[in-house]
XYZ file of C-alpha atoms in Angstrom:
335
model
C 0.000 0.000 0.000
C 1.576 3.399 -1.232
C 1.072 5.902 1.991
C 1.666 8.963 -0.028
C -1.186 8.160 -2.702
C -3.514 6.889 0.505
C -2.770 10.220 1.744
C -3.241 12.330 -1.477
C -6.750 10.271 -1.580
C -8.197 11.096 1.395
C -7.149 14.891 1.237
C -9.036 14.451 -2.173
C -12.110 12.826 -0.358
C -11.940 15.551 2.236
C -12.384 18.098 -0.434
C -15.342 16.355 -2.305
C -17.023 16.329 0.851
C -16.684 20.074 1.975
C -17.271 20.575 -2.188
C -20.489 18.581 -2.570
C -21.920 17.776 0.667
C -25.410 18.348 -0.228
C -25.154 16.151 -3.338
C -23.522 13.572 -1.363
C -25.515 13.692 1.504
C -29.033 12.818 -1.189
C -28.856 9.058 -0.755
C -26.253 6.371 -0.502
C -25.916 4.983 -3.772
C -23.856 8.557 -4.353
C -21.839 8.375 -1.123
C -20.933 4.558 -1.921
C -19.355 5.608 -5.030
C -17.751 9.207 -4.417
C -16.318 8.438 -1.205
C -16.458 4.459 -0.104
C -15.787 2.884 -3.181
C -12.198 4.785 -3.799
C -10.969 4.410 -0.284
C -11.884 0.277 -0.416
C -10.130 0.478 -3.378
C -6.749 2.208 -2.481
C -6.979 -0.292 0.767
C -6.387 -3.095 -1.766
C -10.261 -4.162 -2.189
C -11.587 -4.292 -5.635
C -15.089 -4.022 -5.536
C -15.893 -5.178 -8.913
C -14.558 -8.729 -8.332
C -16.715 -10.757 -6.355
C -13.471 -12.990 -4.679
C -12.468 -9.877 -2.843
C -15.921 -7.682 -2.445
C -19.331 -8.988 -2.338
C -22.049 -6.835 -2.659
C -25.206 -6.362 -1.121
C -24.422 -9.477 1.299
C -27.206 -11.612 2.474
C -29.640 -13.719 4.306
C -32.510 -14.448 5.533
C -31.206 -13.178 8.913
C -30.457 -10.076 8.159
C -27.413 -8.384 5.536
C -24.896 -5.718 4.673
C -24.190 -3.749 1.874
C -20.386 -5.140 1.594
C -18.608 -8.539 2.315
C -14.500 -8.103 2.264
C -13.899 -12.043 1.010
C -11.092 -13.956 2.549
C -10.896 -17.711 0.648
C -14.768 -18.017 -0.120
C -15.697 -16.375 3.528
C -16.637 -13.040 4.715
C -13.669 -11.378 7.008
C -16.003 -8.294 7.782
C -18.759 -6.582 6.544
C -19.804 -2.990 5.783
C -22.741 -0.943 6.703
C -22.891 1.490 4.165
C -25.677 5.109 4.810
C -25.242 8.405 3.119
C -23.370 11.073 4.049
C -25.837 13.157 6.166
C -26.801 9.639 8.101
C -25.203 9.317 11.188
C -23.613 6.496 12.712
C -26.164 5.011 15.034
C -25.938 2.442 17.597
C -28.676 1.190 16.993
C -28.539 0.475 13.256
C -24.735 -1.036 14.021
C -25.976 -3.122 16.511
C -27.815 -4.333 13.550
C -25.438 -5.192 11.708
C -23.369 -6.291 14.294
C -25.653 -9.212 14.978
C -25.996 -10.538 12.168
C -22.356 -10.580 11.623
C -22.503 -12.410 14.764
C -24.735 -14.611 13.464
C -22.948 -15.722 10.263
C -19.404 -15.878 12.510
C -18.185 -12.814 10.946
C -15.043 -12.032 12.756
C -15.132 -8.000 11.488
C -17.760 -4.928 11.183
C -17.335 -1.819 9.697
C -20.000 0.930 9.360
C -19.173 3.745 7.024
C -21.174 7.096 5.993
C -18.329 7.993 3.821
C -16.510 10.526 6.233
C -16.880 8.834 9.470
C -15.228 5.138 10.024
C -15.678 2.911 12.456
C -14.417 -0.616 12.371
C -15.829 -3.208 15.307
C -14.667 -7.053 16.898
C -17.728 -8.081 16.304
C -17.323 -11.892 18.336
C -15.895 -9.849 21.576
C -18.149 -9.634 24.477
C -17.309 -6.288 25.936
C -19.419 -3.324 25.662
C -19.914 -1.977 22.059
C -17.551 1.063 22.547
C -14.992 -0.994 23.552
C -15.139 -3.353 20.719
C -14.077 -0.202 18.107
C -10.580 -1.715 16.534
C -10.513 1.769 14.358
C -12.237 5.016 13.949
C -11.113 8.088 11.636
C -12.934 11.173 10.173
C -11.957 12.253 6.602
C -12.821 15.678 7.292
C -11.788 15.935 11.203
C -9.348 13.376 12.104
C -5.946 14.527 10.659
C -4.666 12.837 7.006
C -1.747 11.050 8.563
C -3.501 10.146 11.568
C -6.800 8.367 9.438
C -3.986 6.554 6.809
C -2.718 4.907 10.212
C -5.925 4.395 10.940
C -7.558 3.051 8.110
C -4.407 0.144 7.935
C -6.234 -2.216 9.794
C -9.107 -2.499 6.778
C -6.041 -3.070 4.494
C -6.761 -5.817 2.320
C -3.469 -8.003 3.087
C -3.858 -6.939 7.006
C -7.861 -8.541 7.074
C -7.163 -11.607 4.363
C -3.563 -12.965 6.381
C -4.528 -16.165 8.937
C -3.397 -14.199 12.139
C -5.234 -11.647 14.056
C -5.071 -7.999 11.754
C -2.212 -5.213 13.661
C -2.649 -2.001 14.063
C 0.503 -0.362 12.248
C -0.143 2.708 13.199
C -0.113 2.328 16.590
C 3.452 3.637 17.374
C 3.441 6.114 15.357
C -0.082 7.798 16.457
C 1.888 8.068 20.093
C 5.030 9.448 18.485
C 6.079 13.076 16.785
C 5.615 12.501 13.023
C 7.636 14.517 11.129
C 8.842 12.345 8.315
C 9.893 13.972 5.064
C 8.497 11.679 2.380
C 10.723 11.351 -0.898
C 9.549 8.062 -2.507
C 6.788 5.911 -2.204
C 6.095 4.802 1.012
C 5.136 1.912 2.609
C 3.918 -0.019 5.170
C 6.818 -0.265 6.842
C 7.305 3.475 6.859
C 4.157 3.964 9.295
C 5.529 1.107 11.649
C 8.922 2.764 11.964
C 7.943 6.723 12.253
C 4.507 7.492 10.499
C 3.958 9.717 7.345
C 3.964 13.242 6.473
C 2.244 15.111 8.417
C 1.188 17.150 5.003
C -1.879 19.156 6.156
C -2.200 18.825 10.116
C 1.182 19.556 12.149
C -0.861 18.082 15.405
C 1.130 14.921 16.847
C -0.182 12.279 19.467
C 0.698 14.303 22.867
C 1.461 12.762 26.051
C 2.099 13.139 29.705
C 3.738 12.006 32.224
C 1.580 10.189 35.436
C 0.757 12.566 38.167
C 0.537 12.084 41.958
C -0.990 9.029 43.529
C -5.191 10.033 43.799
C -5.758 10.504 40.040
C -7.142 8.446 37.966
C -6.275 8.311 33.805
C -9.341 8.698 32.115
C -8.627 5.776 29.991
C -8.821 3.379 32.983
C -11.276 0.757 32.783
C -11.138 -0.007 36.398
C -12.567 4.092 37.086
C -16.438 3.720 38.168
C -17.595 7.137 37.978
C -21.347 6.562 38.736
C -22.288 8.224 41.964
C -19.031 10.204 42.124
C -18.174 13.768 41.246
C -15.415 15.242 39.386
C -13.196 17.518 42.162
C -10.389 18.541 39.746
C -8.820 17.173 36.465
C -5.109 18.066 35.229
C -3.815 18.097 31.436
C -0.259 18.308 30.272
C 0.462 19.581 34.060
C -2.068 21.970 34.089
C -4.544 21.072 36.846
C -7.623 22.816 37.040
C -10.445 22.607 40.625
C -14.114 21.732 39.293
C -16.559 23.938 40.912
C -19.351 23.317 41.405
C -17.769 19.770 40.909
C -20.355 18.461 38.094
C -19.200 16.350 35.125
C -20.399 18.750 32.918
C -17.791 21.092 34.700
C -15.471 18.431 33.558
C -16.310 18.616 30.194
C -16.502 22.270 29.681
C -12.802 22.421 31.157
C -11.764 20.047 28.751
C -13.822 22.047 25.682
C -11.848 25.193 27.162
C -8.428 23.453 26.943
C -8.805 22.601 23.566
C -10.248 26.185 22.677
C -7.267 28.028 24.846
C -4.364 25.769 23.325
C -5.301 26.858 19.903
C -6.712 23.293 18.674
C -10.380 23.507 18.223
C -11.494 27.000 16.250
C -14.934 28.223 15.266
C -14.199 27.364 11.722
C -14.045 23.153 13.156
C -17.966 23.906 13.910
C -19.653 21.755 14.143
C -17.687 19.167 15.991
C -19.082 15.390 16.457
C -18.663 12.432 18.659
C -20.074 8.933 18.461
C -21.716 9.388 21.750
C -24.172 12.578 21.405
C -26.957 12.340 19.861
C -29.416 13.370 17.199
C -26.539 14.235 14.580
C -23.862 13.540 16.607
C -23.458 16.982 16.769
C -21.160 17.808 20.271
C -19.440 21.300 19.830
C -21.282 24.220 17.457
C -21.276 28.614 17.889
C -25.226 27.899 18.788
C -26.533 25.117 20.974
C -28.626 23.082 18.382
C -28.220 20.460 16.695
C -28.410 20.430 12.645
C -31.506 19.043 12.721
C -32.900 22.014 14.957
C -32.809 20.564 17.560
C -31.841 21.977 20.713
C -28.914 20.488 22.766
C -30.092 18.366 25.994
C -28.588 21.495 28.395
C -24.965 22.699 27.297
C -22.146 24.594 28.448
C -21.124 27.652 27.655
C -17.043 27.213 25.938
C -14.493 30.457 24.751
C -14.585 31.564 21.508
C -18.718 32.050 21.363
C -18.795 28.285 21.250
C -21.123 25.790 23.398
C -20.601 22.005 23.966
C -23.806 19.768 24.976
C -23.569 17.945 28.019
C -26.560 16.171 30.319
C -24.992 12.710 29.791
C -24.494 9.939 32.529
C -20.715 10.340 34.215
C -19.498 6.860 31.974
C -20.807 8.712 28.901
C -19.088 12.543 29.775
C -15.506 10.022 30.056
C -16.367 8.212 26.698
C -17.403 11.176 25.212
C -14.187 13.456 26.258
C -11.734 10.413 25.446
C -13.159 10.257 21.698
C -12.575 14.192 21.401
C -9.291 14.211 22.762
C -8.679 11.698 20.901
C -9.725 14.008 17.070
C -7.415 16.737 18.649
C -4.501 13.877 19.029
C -4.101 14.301 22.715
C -3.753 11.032 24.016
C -6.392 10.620 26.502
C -4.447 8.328 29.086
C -2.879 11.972 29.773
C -5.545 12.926 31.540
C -6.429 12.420 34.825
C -8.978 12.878 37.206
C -9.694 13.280 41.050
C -12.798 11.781 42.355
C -14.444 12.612 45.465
């Protein structure tokens, strides 16, 4: 896989999306083949031959609109909706059982800018069974090439379990100059170019004994209130000491530091709903409507909030996570 034309493709997907959103957005036949189709392809799937890409996939339990082939069997399947659909949990539930069903080991649902890729025979909680996400338009061009790797077509078809390449080099500075086709092993070693985002994966060292990563599974924050939370040695009180404090601090952080501007609006996450819409200069959705109660963020910007306390950590972990700050960096003190 050539890393400088995967990331000349999806700057060129970016721009058909911020070009001809509404177009895109009129039904999924278009969004399949603008903006799925030509990333499947550059991942080494070819889906005009049947051996690697089925389409329309299935049964009388249920189907999907891709199969990725490996030998005669389905390694994943994709959940293909148009552009302006967003990713519900519902609908991938969907999908995910019935991939379940037929022994599928892989899921991926797709509205042509957001990715997310799924285990779907793992028992954990759906959020935790997301192998990859990326954004085209949001998450940065080197960062969703890294990302996208573990759809590859020789990563999914090979008999052992598919690796993240990526993975060292989304927690390292990138700044790799490149001359010459790259490869695979180029990502592994040190990442791509960083081409149109200079962001790189930031991170911390562990603070005092009493706080608690935000990536820690063993962290049950039901019942329990945020008291302060620290970032790159910054450490900020929460008062009144509300989660929604917590997230508004974080929103702030990002605004302060120079990483999320009012031209990002609007800004999504998985977890909020109606749109996904999580960040915007007015509190309302793009459907009209209103956010469940918000907060109030610098910059004329407001960030919905109202969630339970596991949803405020999922939900600030995913947008640290767009703004490549790792979120094990960040820690909290509970009361």
């Amino acid at each position: 896989m050539d890393l400088t034309k995967a990331s000349e493709l999806f700057d060129e997907l970016r721009g058909k999306i911020e070009s001809h959103r509404n177009y895109l957005s009129a039904n999924e036949t278009r969004t399949r083949q603008v903006l799925i189709d030509p990333l499947l392809r550059e991942l080494g799937w070819d889906v005009t031959d049947p051996d690697q890409v089925q389409l329309e996939y299935s049964t009388a339990a249920g189907g999907a609109d891709y199969a990725l082939m490996r030998n005669g069997n389905a390694v994943a399947v994709i959940d293909a909706r148009k552009l302006a659909m967003p990713l519900e949990e519902r609908e991938t539930m969907r999908v995910l059982n019935y991939a379940d069903i037929r022994g599928i080991p892989y899921m991926i649902t797709s509205n042509g800018d957001e990715w997310q890729m799924y285990e779907v025979l793992s028992r954990m909680p759906i959020e935790e069974r997301i192998k990859t996400e990326f954004s085209v338009t949001r998450t940065p061009t080197h960062e969703s090439v890294l990302r996208s790797l573990l759809i590859w077509n020789i990563n999914l078809v090979s008999n052992s379990v598919p690796v993240f390449a990526g993975e060292s080099a989304l927690h390292a500075s990138i700044s790799v100059h490149v001359d010459k086709p790259s490869t695979i092993q180029d990502a592994s070693i040190e990442g791509i170019n960083k081409r149109r985002n200079t962001r790189s994966l930031e991170v911390a060292q562990e603070p005092n004994p009493g706080w608690f990563s935000i990536t820690d599974r063993s962290i049950n924050p039901t019942g329990k209130k945020p008291i302060a939370m620290k970032i790159q040695e910054e450490e900020y009180k929460l008062n009144p000491r509300q989660w929604t404090k917590f997230d508004q601090c974080i929103g702030s952080w990002l605004i302060n530091s120079g990483r999320i501007e009012r031209s990002d609006c609007p800004i999504f996450i998985t977890k909020s709903p109606r749109g996904n819409c999580f960040i915007d200069i007015k509190p309302i959705h793009p459907d009209g409507n209103k956010f469940r109660s918000h907060e109030e963020l610098p910059n004329g910007m407001y960030m919905e909030t109202g969630f339970s306390a596991k949803d405020h950590l999922i939900n600030m972990r995913k947008l640290l996570e767009q703004y490549c700050i790792d979120p094990s960096s960040v820690y909290v003190r509970l009361n």
